[in-house]
Coordinates of C-alpha atoms in Angstrom, one line a residue:
X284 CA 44.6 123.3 89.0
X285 CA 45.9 126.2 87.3
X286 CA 46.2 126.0 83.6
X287 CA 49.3 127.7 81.2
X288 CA 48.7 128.8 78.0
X289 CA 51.1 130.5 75.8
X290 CA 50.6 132.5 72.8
X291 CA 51.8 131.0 69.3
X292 CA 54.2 134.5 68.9
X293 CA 55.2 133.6 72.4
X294 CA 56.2 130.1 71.7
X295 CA 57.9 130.6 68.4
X296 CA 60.2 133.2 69.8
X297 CA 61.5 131.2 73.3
X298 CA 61.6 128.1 70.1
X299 CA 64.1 131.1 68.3
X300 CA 66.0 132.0 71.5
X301 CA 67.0 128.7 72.3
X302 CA 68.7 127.9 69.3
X303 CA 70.6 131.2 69.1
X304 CA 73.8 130.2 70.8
X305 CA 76.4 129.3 68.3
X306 CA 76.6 125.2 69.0
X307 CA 79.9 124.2 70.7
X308 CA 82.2 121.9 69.3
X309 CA 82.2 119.2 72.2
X310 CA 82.5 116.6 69.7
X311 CA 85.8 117.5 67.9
X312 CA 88.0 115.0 70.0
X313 CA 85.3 112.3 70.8
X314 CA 87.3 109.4 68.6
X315 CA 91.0 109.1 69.9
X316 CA 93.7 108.5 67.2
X317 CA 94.2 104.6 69.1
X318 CA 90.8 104.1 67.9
X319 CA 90.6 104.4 64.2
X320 CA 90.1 101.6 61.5
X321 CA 91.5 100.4 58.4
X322 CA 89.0 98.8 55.8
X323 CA 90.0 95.9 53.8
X324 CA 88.5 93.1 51.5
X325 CA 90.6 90.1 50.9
X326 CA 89.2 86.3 49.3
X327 CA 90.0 82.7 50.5
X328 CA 90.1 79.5 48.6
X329 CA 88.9 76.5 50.2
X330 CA 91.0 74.1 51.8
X331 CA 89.3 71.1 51.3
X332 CA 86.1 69.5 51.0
X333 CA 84.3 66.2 51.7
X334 CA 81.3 64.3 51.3
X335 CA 79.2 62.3 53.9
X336 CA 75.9 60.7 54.2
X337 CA 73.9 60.7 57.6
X338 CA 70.9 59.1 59.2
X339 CA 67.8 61.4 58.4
X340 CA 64.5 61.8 59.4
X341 CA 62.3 62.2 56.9
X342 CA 58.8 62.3 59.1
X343 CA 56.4 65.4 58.8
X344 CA 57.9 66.4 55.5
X345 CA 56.0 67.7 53.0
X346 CA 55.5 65.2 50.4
X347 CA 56.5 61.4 51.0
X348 CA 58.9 59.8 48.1
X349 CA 58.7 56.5 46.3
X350 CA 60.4 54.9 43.4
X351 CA 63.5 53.8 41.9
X352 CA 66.4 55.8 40.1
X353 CA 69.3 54.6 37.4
X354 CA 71.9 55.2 40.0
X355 CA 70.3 52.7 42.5
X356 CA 68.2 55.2 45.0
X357 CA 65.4 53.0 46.4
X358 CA 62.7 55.2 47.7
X359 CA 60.2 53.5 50.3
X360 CA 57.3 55.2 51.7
X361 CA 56.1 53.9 55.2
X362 CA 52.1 54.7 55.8
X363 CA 50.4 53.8 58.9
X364 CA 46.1 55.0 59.3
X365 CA 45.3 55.1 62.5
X366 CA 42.4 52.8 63.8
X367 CA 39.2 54.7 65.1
X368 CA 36.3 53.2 67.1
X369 CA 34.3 53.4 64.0
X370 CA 35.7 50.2 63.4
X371 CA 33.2 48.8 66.0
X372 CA 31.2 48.7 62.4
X373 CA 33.5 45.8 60.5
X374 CA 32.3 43.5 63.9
X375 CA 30.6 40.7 61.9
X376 CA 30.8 42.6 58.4
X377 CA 32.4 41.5 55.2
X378 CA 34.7 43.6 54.0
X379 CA 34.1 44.3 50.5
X380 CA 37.1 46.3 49.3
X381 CA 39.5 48.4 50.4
X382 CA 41.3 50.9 48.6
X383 CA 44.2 53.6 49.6
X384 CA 44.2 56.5 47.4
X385 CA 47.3 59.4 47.4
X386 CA 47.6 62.5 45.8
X387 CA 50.9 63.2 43.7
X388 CA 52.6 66.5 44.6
X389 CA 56.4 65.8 43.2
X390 CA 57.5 64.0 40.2
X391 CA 61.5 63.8 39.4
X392 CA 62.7 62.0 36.1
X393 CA 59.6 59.8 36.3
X394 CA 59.8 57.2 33.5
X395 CA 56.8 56.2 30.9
X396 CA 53.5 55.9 32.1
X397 CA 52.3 53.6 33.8
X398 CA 54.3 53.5 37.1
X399 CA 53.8 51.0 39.4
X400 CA 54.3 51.3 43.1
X401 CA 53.6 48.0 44.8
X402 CA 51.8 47.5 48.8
X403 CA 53.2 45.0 51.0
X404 CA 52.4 44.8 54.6
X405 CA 54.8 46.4 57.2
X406 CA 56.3 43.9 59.8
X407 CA 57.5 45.6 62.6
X408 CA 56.1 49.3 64.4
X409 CA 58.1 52.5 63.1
X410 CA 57.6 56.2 64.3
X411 CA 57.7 59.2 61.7
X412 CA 59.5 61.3 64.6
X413 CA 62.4 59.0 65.1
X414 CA 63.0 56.9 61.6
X415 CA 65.9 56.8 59.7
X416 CA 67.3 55.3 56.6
X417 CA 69.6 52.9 58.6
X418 CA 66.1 52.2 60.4
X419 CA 64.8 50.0 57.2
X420 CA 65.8 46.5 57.4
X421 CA 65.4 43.1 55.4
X422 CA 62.7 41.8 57.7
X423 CA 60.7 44.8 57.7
X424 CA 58.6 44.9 54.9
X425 CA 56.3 41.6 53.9
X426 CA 57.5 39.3 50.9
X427 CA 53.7 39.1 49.7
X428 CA 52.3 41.5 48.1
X429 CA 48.7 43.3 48.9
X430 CA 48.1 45.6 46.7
X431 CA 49.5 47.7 43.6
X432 CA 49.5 51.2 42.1
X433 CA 49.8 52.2 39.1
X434 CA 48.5 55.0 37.0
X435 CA 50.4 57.7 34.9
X436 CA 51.3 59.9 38.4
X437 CA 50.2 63.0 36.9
X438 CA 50.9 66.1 39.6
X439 CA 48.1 66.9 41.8
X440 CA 46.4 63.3 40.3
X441 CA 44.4 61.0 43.0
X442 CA 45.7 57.8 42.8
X443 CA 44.3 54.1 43.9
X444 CA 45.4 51.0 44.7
X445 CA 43.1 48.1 45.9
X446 CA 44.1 46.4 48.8
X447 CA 44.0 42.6 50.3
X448 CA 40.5 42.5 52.4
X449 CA 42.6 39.9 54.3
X450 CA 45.0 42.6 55.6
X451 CA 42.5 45.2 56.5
X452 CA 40.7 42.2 58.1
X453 CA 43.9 42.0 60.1
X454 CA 44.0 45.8 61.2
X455 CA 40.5 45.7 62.1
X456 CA 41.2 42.7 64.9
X457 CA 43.9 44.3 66.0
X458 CA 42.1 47.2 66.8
X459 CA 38.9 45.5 68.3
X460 CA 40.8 42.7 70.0
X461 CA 44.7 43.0 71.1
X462 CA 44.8 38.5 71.6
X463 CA 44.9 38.7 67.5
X464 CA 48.2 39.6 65.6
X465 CA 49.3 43.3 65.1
X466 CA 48.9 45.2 62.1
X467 CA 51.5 48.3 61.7
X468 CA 50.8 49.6 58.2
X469 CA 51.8 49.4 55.0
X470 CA 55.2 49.9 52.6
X471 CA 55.0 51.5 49.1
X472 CA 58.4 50.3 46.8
X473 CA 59.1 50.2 43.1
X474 CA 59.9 47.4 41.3
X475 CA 62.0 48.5 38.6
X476 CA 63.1 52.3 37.8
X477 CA 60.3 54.4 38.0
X478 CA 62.2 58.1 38.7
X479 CA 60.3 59.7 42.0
X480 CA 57.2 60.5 43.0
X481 CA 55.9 62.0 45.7
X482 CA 52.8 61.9 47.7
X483 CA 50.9 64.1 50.3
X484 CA 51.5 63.0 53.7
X485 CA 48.9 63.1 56.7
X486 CA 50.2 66.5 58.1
X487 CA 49.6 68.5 54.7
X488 CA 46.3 69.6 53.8
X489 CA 43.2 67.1 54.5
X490 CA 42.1 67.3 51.5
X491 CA 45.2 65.7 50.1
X492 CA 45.9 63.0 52.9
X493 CA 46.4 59.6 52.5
X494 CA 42.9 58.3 52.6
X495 CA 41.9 54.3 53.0
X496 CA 38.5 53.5 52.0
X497 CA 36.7 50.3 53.4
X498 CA 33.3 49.3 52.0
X499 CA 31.7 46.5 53.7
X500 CA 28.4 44.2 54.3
X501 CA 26.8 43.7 57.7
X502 CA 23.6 42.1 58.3
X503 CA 22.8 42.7 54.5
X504 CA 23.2 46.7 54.7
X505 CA 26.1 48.3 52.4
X506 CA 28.1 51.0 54.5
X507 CA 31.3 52.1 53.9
X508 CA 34.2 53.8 56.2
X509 CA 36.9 56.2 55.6
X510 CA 40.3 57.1 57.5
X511 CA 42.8 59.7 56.7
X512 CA 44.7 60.2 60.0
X513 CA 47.8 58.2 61.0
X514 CA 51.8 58.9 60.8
X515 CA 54.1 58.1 57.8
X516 CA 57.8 58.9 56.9
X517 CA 59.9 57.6 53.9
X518 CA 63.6 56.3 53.7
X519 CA 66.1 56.1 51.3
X520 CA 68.1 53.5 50.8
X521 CA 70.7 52.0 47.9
X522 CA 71.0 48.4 46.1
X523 CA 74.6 49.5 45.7
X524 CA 77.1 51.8 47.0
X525 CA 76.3 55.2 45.7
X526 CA 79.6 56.9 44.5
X527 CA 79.8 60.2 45.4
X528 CA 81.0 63.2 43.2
X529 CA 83.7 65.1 45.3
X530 CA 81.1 68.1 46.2
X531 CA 77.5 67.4 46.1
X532 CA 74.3 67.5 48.0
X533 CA 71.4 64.9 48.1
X534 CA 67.9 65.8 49.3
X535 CA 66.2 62.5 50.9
X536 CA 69.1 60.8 51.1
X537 CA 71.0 62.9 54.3
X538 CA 74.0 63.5 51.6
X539 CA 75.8 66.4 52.6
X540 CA 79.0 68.2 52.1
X541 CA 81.5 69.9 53.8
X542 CA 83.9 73.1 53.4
X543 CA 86.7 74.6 55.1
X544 CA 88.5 77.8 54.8
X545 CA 91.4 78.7 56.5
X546 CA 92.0 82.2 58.0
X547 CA 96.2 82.4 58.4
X548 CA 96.4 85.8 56.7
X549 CA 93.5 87.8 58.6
X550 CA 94.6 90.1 61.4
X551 CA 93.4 89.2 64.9
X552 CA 89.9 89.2 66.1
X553 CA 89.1 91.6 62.7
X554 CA 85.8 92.8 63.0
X555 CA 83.9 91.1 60.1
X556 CA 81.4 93.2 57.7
X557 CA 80.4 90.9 55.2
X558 CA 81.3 87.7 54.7
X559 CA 79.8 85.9 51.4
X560 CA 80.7 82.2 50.2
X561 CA 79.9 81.4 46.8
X562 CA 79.7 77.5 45.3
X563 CA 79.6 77.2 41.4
X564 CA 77.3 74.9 40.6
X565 CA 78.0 72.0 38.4
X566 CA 74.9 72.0 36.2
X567 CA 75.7 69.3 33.9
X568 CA 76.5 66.3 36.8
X569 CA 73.4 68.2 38.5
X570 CA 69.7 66.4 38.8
X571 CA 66.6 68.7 39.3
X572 CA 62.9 68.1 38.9
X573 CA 60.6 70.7 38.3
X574 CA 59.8 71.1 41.7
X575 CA 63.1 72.1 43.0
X576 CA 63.7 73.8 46.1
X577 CA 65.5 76.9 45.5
X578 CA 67.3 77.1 49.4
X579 CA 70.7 75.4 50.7
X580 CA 71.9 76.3 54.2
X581 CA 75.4 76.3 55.1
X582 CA 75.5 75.3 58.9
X583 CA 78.4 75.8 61.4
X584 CA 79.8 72.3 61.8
X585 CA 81.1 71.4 65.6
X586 CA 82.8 68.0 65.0
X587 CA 83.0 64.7 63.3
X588 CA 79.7 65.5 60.6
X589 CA 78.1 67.2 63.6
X590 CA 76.7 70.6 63.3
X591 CA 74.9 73.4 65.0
X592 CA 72.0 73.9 63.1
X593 CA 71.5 77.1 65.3
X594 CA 74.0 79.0 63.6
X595 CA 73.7 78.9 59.7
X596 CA 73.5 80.8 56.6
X597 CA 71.1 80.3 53.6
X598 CA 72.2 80.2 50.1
X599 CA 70.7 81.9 47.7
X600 CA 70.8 80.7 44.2
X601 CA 72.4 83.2 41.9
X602 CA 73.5 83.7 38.3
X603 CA 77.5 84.4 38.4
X604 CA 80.1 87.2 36.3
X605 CA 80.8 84.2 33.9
X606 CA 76.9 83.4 33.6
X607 CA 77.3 80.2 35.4
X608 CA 74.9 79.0 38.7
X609 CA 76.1 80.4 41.6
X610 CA 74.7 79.4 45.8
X611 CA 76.0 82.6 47.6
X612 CA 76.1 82.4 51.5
X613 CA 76.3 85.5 53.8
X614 CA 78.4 83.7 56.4
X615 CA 79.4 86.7 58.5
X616 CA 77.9 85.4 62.1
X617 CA 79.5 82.2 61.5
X618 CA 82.8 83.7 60.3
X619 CA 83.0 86.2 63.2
X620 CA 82.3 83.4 65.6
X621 CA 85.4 81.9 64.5
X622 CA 87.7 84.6 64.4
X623 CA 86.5 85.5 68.0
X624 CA 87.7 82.0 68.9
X625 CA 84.0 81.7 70.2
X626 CA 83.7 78.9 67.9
X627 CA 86.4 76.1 66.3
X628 CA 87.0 76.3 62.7
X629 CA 85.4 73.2 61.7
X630 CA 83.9 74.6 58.5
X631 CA 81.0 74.4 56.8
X632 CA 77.8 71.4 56.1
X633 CA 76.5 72.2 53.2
X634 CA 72.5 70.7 52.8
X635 CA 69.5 71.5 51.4
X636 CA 66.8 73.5 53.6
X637 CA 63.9 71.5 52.3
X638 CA 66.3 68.1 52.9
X639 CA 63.5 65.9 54.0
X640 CA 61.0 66.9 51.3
X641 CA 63.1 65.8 48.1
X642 CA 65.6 64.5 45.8
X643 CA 67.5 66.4 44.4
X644 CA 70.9 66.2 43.7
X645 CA 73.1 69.2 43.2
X646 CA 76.9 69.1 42.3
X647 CA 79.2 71.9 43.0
X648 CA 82.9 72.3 41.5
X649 CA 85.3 71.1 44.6
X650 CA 88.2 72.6 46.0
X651 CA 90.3 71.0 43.4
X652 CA 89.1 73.0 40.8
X653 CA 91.0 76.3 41.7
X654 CA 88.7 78.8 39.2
X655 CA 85.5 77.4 40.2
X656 CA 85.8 76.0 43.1
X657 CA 84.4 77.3 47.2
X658 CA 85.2 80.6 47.2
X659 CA 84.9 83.2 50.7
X660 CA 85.4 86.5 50.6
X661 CA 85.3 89.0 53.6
X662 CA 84.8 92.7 53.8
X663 CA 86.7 93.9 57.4
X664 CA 87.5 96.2 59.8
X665 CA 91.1 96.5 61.6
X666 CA 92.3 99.1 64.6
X667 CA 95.1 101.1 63.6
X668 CA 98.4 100.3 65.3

């Protein structure tokens, strides 16, 4: 194989001859005078606005809610450990005690220490993967009690709550011999307004995991047994009708709301830039904790509270020109989509991103209010005529 090698004078001058022709201008008449675009920027108002609540599931979230709050929220927490083969042990044994510890990770408005969160035993089997507010029903949760928390629910605190031996009993023959009635877990409710609190699930960290304790007596030998594996969800449900505010969001709850704009004034199929929403929040009517998430999404809405949660924009909280809270959406794929007829102009459902994981409420000025209320402006390009 024969091998080339060229001098470094050599290449610099055939680098020097090439670029010695004076370039042509090919290029002058690439973009024909039919294909030029006007720029404009123009705002909408909304049209209207609404308010619905749906089913939710509230499985594998990160923090599972309980308590009571002044508007009538009733947060339940459903907990079910699973049954191991260790409890081939509890054959013959007395069970001692039992105890279910939880770890707080979310506090909203809680009220003066100590809260109490009482047990009762679960009637009927539920799934964290498929329950839903609407799910809970009267003849779910056990009348009698079998157990109580109640402790000042301190973030990041271990809590306890002893539990009737009589129920664990229960569990235990269910797992080691199906003839004998079925166990399906336990419920956690407040009694009286407690504000929220929140506990680490089974799917978080297992160091933080619902944990029951067993401690028990067999042929005179102390032993004791622990499980922290199994499935829970919560649900939140209302002693009365909650009234709605006319534009306002509800972690936990499936409360969500929803905007239209309507586009009369654009030209055809414009091609769309930008295209930002911005909702002024209502800080005042507003409820936060200290463990707020920071994200909405604005997803594109298909039908009758149905939405694509494919398509969607997150909101970004902001500080406005008037130093009020802002939420500001870039909603151009969702826009476009519209305007391109690819999609129907069913607006926007407003939620929170973190919807299963808290409680938050968050209150936005409606259409109504014409200085504060939905706003959507979009940045566009047009072909010339």
């Amino acid at each position: 194989m024969k091998k080339l090698y060229l001098s470094i004078p050599l290449v610099i001058a055939l680098c020097l001859l090439g670029c010695a022709d004076k370039p042509k201008s090919i290029g002058n008449n690439l973009i024909p005078p039919g294909d030029m675009f006007n720029f404009a920027e123009t705002s909408f108002i909304a049209v209207s606005d609404s308010v619905y609540r749906v089913p939710i599931t509230n499985g594998y979230a990160s923090s599972n809610l309980v308590g009571k709050l002044p508007s009538g929220e009733d947060f339940v927490t459903l907990l079910q450990f699973y049954a191991l083969s260790s409890l081939d042990s509890l054959k013959g044994a007395t069970i001692d005690t039992a105890e279910i510890r939880l770890t707080v990770n979310y506090r909203m408005l809680p009220a003066l220490p100590p809260i109490q969160f009482t047990v009762y035993e679960l009637q009927k089997q539920f799934s964290e993967g498929t329950f839903t507010s609407d799910s809970l029903t009267s003849t779910m949760i056990g009348a009698t009690p079998v157990g109580t928390f109640s402790d000042s629910m301190n973030y990041a605190q271990r809590v306890a709550a002893r539990i009737d031996t009589a129920v664990v009993r229960k569990w235990a023959d269910d797992f080691l011999d199906t003839s004998k009635p079925a166990f399906y877990g336990f419920a956690l409710r407040a009694n009286n307004q407690s504000g929220v609190i929140g506990f680490s699930p089974f799917n978080f960290y297992a160091t933080t995991s619902p944990l029951l304790v067993i401690k028990f007596t067999r042929n005179g030998r102390h032993d004791s047994l622990f499980f922290n594996i199994g499935q829970d969800t919560f649900v939140e449900t209302s002693t009365v009708p909650l009234p709605y505010s006319a534009l306002e969001v509800r972690g936990g709850s499936g409360v969500r709301a929803d905007i239209k704009f309507a586009f009369n004034s654009l030209p055809e199929k414009p091609i769309v830039n930008n295209a930002t929403m911005t909702l002024t929040v209502d800080t005042t009517a507003s409820v936060y904790s200290g463990f707020s998430p920071d994200s909405l999404i604005a997803t594109l809405t298909v039908r009758n509270n149905k939405t694509d949660s494919s398509i969607f924009a997150y909101g970004v909280k902001n500080t406005g020109s008037a130093g009020e809270k802002t939420y500001e959406f870039n909603c151009t794929q969702i826009v476009q989509r519209w305007l391109n007829n690819l999609s129907v102009n069913g607006g926007f459902t407003i939620r929170w991103m973190e919807e299963n994981s808290t409680s938050e409420k968050i209150i936005f000025y409606p259409v109504s209010d014409t200085i504060r209320g939905p706003k959507l402006k979009i940045f566009y390009a047009e072909k010339n005529q």
